[in-house]
Amino acid sequence: MSDPPPRALVTGASSGIGAALARELATRGHPLVLVARRGDALERLAAELPTPTDVVVADLATEEGLRTVEDLITDTADPVRLLVNNAATGAFARLTEQDAATLDATVHVNVLAPLRLSRAALRRMDGRGGIMMISSPVAVGTVGLTAYAASKAFLDALGRGLVAEAPAGVRITTVAPGYTRTEFHDRLGEDVSGIPDRWWLTPEDVARTALDAHARGEQRVEPGRPSTAQRAVQKARRLTRPVTARLRRRGTSGSA
């Protein structure tokens, strides 16, 4: 008789890929812990899921919020055996145009939180369990997303390091999805109007692909991996973003 699916914790679970991962995990029988800042959205999501689900309202950009989730992970009464580091924040702007508060939040949510939560989870994983990192293809670097891209490059490095350090039986998977239809691009302030429809993934596509890869023990998966043509267009977008941004600023400054 096989063991029941382990308890899973998903950060940034209130929308987008995080919510899709929560739904897919629930369909696979995992009890869940959902973490995000928006409690109302988490409660609505939890109400529709078929498995036991706890809601934790926490802001991972704060020490208080991070410690709340760390303490939950280390609870020996009901341990978390699958950690999904999905929460992310950032802004579409040159590094010199971002204020200190935005940069601090990017580092706390995208870098420090996955680092500390992964440490907490690994300390409780005695030969079984897993960690998933939701990274991004922009980790290679792109104009206007320098800070965000650097934080995702950190996740890539963290995933590679944990593959080497994790106990036998603990699976580490880094997920780098392509363009995905979520509200995150709007929150970043990134203009993606020129991306062809056929290149877009749904959050559900990403969730299924990511969890299937993790179940197979794959160390990295890239849902919607760009073709050669897509990569050429993406490179062109990276090169033209500085000009576009300057023109946009000029247009704004000259408008009534």
Tab-separated table of C-alpha atoms in Angstrom:
chain	number	residue	atom	x	y	z
A	1	MET	CA	0.000	0.000	0.000
A	2	SER	CA	1.490	3.338	-1.069
A	3	ASP	CA	1.838	6.313	1.259
A	4	PRO	CA	-0.794	9.064	0.935
A	5	PRO	CA	0.258	12.246	-0.871
A	6	PRO	CA	2.282	14.472	1.482
A	7	ARG	CA	1.208	17.834	2.847
A	8	ALA	CA	2.253	20.593	0.438
A	9	LEU	CA	2.840	24.292	1.068
A	10	VAL	CA	2.522	26.776	-1.803
A	11	THR	CA	3.662	30.385	-1.457
A	12	GLY	CA	2.059	33.054	-3.611
A	13	ALA	CA	-1.009	30.823	-3.887
A	14	SER	CA	-3.695	33.491	-4.248
A	15	SER	CA	-3.581	33.737	-8.054
A	16	GLY	CA	-1.836	32.737	-11.275
A	17	ILE	CA	0.576	29.823	-11.281
A	18	GLY	CA	0.403	29.487	-7.494
A	19	ALA	CA	-3.369	29.013	-7.492
A	20	ALA	CA	-3.132	26.584	-10.426
A	21	LEU	CA	-0.492	24.563	-8.571
A	22	ALA	CA	-2.738	24.438	-5.515
A	23	ARG	CA	-5.675	23.157	-7.572
A	24	GLU	CA	-3.558	20.549	-9.329
A	25	LEU	CA	-1.997	19.367	-6.060
A	26	ALA	CA	-5.465	19.046	-4.555
A	27	THR	CA	-6.688	16.924	-7.474
A	28	ARG	CA	-3.714	14.636	-6.769
A	29	GLY	CA	-4.788	14.264	-3.157
A	30	HIS	CA	-2.323	16.531	-1.341
A	31	PRO	CA	-3.410	18.277	1.865
A	32	LEU	CA	-2.426	21.915	1.446
A	33	VAL	CA	-1.124	25.012	3.143
A	34	LEU	CA	-1.731	28.134	1.052
A	35	VAL	CA	0.371	31.230	1.745
A	36	ALA	CA	-0.131	34.742	0.364
A	37	ARG	CA	-0.919	38.298	1.438
A	38	ARG	CA	-4.524	38.304	0.157
A	39	GLY	CA	-6.543	36.353	2.664
A	40	ASP	CA	-9.864	36.768	0.845
A	41	ALA	CA	-8.464	35.225	-2.337
A	42	LEU	CA	-6.924	32.350	-0.366
A	43	GLU	CA	-10.217	31.633	1.410
A	44	ARG	CA	-12.103	31.524	-1.890
A	45	LEU	CA	-9.556	29.140	-3.347
A	46	ALA	CA	-9.523	26.905	-0.264
A	47	ALA	CA	-13.326	26.629	-0.388
A	48	GLU	CA	-13.219	25.011	-3.818
A	49	LEU	CA	-10.481	22.457	-3.102
A	50	PRO	CA	-11.322	18.823	-2.317
A	51	THR	CA	-8.513	18.200	0.191
A	52	PRO	CA	-7.866	19.599	3.713
A	53	THR	CA	-6.497	23.105	3.248
A	54	ASP	CA	-5.040	25.615	5.685
A	55	VAL	CA	-4.812	29.295	4.825
A	56	VAL	CA	-1.912	31.406	6.095
A	57	VAL	CA	-1.962	35.152	5.447
A	58	ALA	CA	1.661	36.294	5.491
A	59	ASP	CA	3.760	38.898	3.734
A	60	LEU	CA	7.085	37.270	2.873
A	61	ALA	CA	8.621	40.701	2.392
A	62	THR	CA	8.540	41.097	6.184
A	63	GLU	CA	10.483	39.256	8.861
A	64	GLU	CA	7.257	38.562	10.763
A	65	GLY	CA	5.608	36.965	7.738
A	66	LEU	CA	8.647	34.884	6.884
A	67	ARG	CA	9.013	33.600	10.442
A	68	THR	CA	5.327	32.662	10.526
A	69	VAL	CA	5.786	30.365	7.542
A	70	GLU	CA	9.113	29.002	8.806
A	71	ASP	CA	7.488	28.020	12.095
A	72	LEU	CA	4.645	26.304	10.273
A	73	ILE	CA	7.050	24.274	8.141
A	74	THR	CA	8.975	23.080	11.176
A	75	ASP	CA	5.822	21.980	13.031
A	76	THR	CA	6.502	18.309	13.789
A	77	ALA	CA	2.830	17.500	14.378
A	78	ASP	CA	1.903	17.889	10.700
A	79	PRO	CA	5.101	18.332	8.662
A	80	VAL	CA	5.262	19.862	5.201
A	81	ARG	CA	6.814	17.351	2.802
A	82	LEU	CA	6.495	19.368	-0.400
A	83	LEU	CA	7.479	23.033	-0.521
A	84	VAL	CA	6.616	25.100	-3.588
A	85	ASN	CA	8.545	28.396	-3.646
A	86	ASN	CA	6.283	30.287	-6.029
A	87	ALA	CA	5.810	33.764	-4.503
A	88	ALA	CA	7.509	36.567	-6.422
A	89	THR	CA	7.475	40.311	-6.762
A	90	GLY	CA	9.299	42.949	-8.782
A	91	ALA	CA	8.960	45.917	-11.076
A	92	PHE	CA	9.577	46.573	-14.756
A	93	ALA	CA	12.061	49.425	-14.569
A	94	ARG	CA	15.763	50.053	-14.852
A	95	LEU	CA	17.687	49.417	-11.664
A	96	THR	CA	18.428	53.130	-11.247
A	97	GLU	CA	14.711	53.933	-11.488
A	98	GLN	CA	13.617	51.609	-8.666
A	99	ASP	CA	13.352	52.809	-5.093
A	100	ALA	CA	14.978	51.011	-2.191
A	101	ALA	CA	11.667	49.651	-0.884
A	102	THR	CA	10.927	47.897	-4.199
A	103	LEU	CA	14.405	46.388	-4.345
A	104	ASP	CA	14.213	45.245	-0.729
A	105	ALA	CA	10.857	43.561	-1.369
A	106	THR	CA	12.242	41.810	-4.460
A	107	VAL	CA	15.157	40.409	-2.492
A	108	HIS	CA	13.065	39.407	0.537
A	109	VAL	CA	10.303	37.647	-1.426
A	110	ASN	CA	12.267	36.214	-4.359
A	111	VAL	CA	15.576	35.395	-2.663
A	112	LEU	CA	15.513	35.373	1.136
A	113	ALA	CA	12.122	33.637	1.523
A	114	PRO	CA	12.929	30.645	-0.746
A	115	LEU	CA	16.335	30.335	0.912
A	116	ARG	CA	15.042	30.227	4.470
A	117	LEU	CA	11.909	28.226	3.746
A	118	SER	CA	13.957	25.638	1.852
A	119	ARG	CA	16.322	25.367	4.804
A	120	ALA	CA	13.412	24.884	7.189
A	121	ALA	CA	11.796	22.256	4.968
A	122	LEU	CA	14.986	20.280	4.355
A	123	ARG	CA	15.609	19.995	8.086
A	124	ARG	CA	12.334	18.048	8.358
A	125	MET	CA	12.735	15.867	5.275
A	126	ASP	CA	14.189	12.543	6.377
A	127	GLY	CA	14.689	10.851	3.040
A	128	ARG	CA	11.360	11.787	1.474
A	129	GLY	CA	9.785	14.968	0.257
A	130	GLY	CA	10.545	17.663	-2.264
A	131	ILE	CA	11.076	21.321	-3.065
A	132	MET	CA	10.025	23.147	-6.207
A	133	MET	CA	11.417	26.528	-7.308
A	134	ILE	CA	9.345	28.598	-9.735
A	135	SER	CA	12.015	30.461	-11.687
A	136	SER	CA	11.868	32.161	-15.092
A	137	PRO	CA	13.653	32.219	-18.466
A	138	VAL	CA	14.467	35.890	-17.798
A	139	ALA	CA	17.079	34.692	-15.279
A	140	VAL	CA	19.601	35.177	-18.109
A	141	GLY	CA	19.030	38.922	-17.698
A	142	THR	CA	16.930	41.458	-19.568
A	143	VAL	CA	16.670	45.248	-19.719
A	144	GLY	CA	13.986	46.579	-17.411
A	145	LEU	CA	13.943	43.428	-15.307
A	146	THR	CA	17.496	43.414	-13.988
A	147	ALA	CA	16.629	43.035	-10.305
A	148	TYR	CA	13.838	40.527	-10.942
A	149	ALA	CA	16.016	38.526	-13.361
A	150	ALA	CA	18.873	38.441	-10.865
A	151	SER	CA	16.524	37.086	-8.204
A	152	LYS	CA	15.433	34.300	-10.544
A	153	ALA	CA	19.066	33.507	-11.357
A	154	PHE	CA	19.530	33.062	-7.617
A	155	LEU	CA	16.659	30.543	-7.598
A	156	ASP	CA	18.328	28.622	-10.420
A	157	ALA	CA	21.556	28.475	-8.416
A	158	LEU	CA	19.711	27.520	-5.242
A	159	GLY	CA	17.989	24.669	-7.049
A	160	ARG	CA	21.262	23.337	-8.424
A	161	GLY	CA	22.886	23.557	-5.022
A	162	LEU	CA	20.057	21.754	-3.266
A	163	VAL	CA	20.172	18.928	-5.802
A	164	ALA	CA	23.683	18.258	-4.530
A	165	GLU	CA	22.948	18.832	-0.840
A	166	ALA	CA	19.500	17.321	-0.327
A	167	PRO	CA	19.251	13.923	1.381
A	168	ALA	CA	18.675	10.905	-0.832
A	169	GLY	CA	14.989	10.577	-1.643
A	170	VAL	CA	14.298	14.327	-1.561
A	171	ARG	CA	13.463	15.715	-4.993
A	172	ILE	CA	14.432	19.210	-6.105
A	173	THR	CA	12.846	20.661	-9.252
A	174	THR	CA	13.364	24.113	-10.756
A	175	VAL	CA	10.555	25.261	-13.053
A	176	ALA	CA	11.129	28.019	-15.634
A	177	PRO	CA	7.853	28.591	-17.494
A	178	GLY	CA	7.572	30.656	-20.640
A	179	TYR	CA	4.965	33.376	-21.153
A	180	THR	CA	2.008	32.505	-18.918
A	181	ARG	CA	-1.348	34.276	-18.860
A	182	THR	CA	-1.500	35.668	-15.332
A	183	GLU	CA	-1.849	39.113	-13.772
A	184	PHE	CA	1.842	39.121	-12.892
A	185	HIS	CA	2.953	40.921	-16.076
A	186	ASP	CA	0.517	43.730	-15.289
A	187	ARG	CA	1.795	43.947	-11.719
A	188	LEU	CA	5.350	44.204	-13.021
A	189	GLY	CA	4.303	46.922	-15.435
A	190	GLU	CA	5.650	44.952	-18.403
A	191	ASP	CA	4.147	45.479	-21.863
A	192	VAL	CA	3.572	42.038	-23.404
A	193	SER	CA	1.065	43.146	-26.038
A	194	GLY	CA	3.420	42.102	-28.852
A	195	ILE	CA	3.671	38.460	-27.793
A	196	PRO	CA	1.773	36.191	-30.228
A	197	ASP	CA	-1.179	34.283	-28.758
A	198	ARG	CA	0.303	30.923	-29.717
A	199	TRP	CA	3.276	31.461	-27.410
A	200	TRP	CA	1.197	31.804	-24.267
A	201	LEU	CA	0.686	29.078	-21.685
A	202	THR	CA	-2.124	28.844	-19.160
A	203	PRO	CA	-1.288	28.546	-15.457
A	204	GLU	CA	-2.914	25.107	-15.575
A	205	ASP	CA	-0.487	24.020	-18.331
A	206	VAL	CA	2.438	25.085	-16.177
A	207	ALA	CA	1.102	23.414	-13.028
A	208	ARG	CA	0.519	20.044	-14.669
A	209	THR	CA	3.857	20.045	-16.475
A	210	ALA	CA	5.750	21.114	-13.350
A	211	LEU	CA	4.172	18.545	-11.039
A	212	ASP	CA	4.559	15.731	-13.572
A	213	ALA	CA	8.259	16.583	-13.927
A	214	HIS	CA	8.705	16.682	-10.155
A	215	ALA	CA	7.004	13.309	-9.807
A	216	ARG	CA	9.483	11.883	-12.324
A	217	GLY	CA	12.391	13.312	-10.348
A	218	GLU	CA	13.434	15.822	-12.999
A	219	GLN	CA	15.756	18.547	-11.751
A	220	ARG	CA	14.633	21.229	-14.221
A	221	VAL	CA	11.652	21.721	-16.485
A	222	GLU	CA	10.880	24.598	-18.863
A	223	PRO	CA	7.183	24.595	-19.826
A	224	GLY	CA	6.743	26.386	-23.119
A	225	ARG	CA	10.479	26.408	-23.832
A	226	PRO	CA	11.000	29.067	-26.527
A	227	SER	CA	11.779	27.990	-30.066
A	228	THR	CA	14.677	29.515	-31.991
A	229	ALA	CA	12.300	32.060	-33.541
A	230	GLN	CA	10.841	32.967	-30.167
A	231	ARG	CA	14.271	33.448	-28.654
A	232	ALA	CA	15.202	35.777	-31.544
A	233	VAL	CA	12.115	37.911	-30.915
A	234	GLN	CA	12.775	37.932	-27.171
A	235	LYS	CA	16.349	39.101	-27.794
A	236	ALA	CA	15.067	41.881	-30.046
A	237	ARG	CA	12.594	42.938	-27.346
A	238	ARG	CA	15.408	43.082	-24.798
A	239	LEU	CA	17.451	45.309	-27.112
A	240	THR	CA	14.591	47.678	-27.966
A	241	ARG	CA	13.220	48.067	-24.430
A	242	PRO	CA	15.609	50.938	-23.537
A	243	VAL	CA	14.469	52.945	-26.579
A	244	THR	CA	10.819	52.138	-25.965
A	245	ALA	CA	11.110	53.145	-22.324
A	246	ARG	CA	12.749	56.478	-23.224
A	247	LEU	CA	10.066	57.251	-25.809
A	248	ARG	CA	7.338	56.340	-23.322
A	249	ARG	CA	8.825	58.666	-20.708
A	250	ARG	CA	9.119	61.491	-23.250
A	251	GLY	CA	5.538	60.990	-24.334
A	252	THR	CA	4.337	61.038	-20.754
A	253	SER	CA	6.279	64.166	-19.857
A	254	GLY	CA	4.874	66.020	-22.841
A	255	SER	CA	1.229	65.106	-22.332
A	256	ALA	CA	-1.334	67.355	-20.687
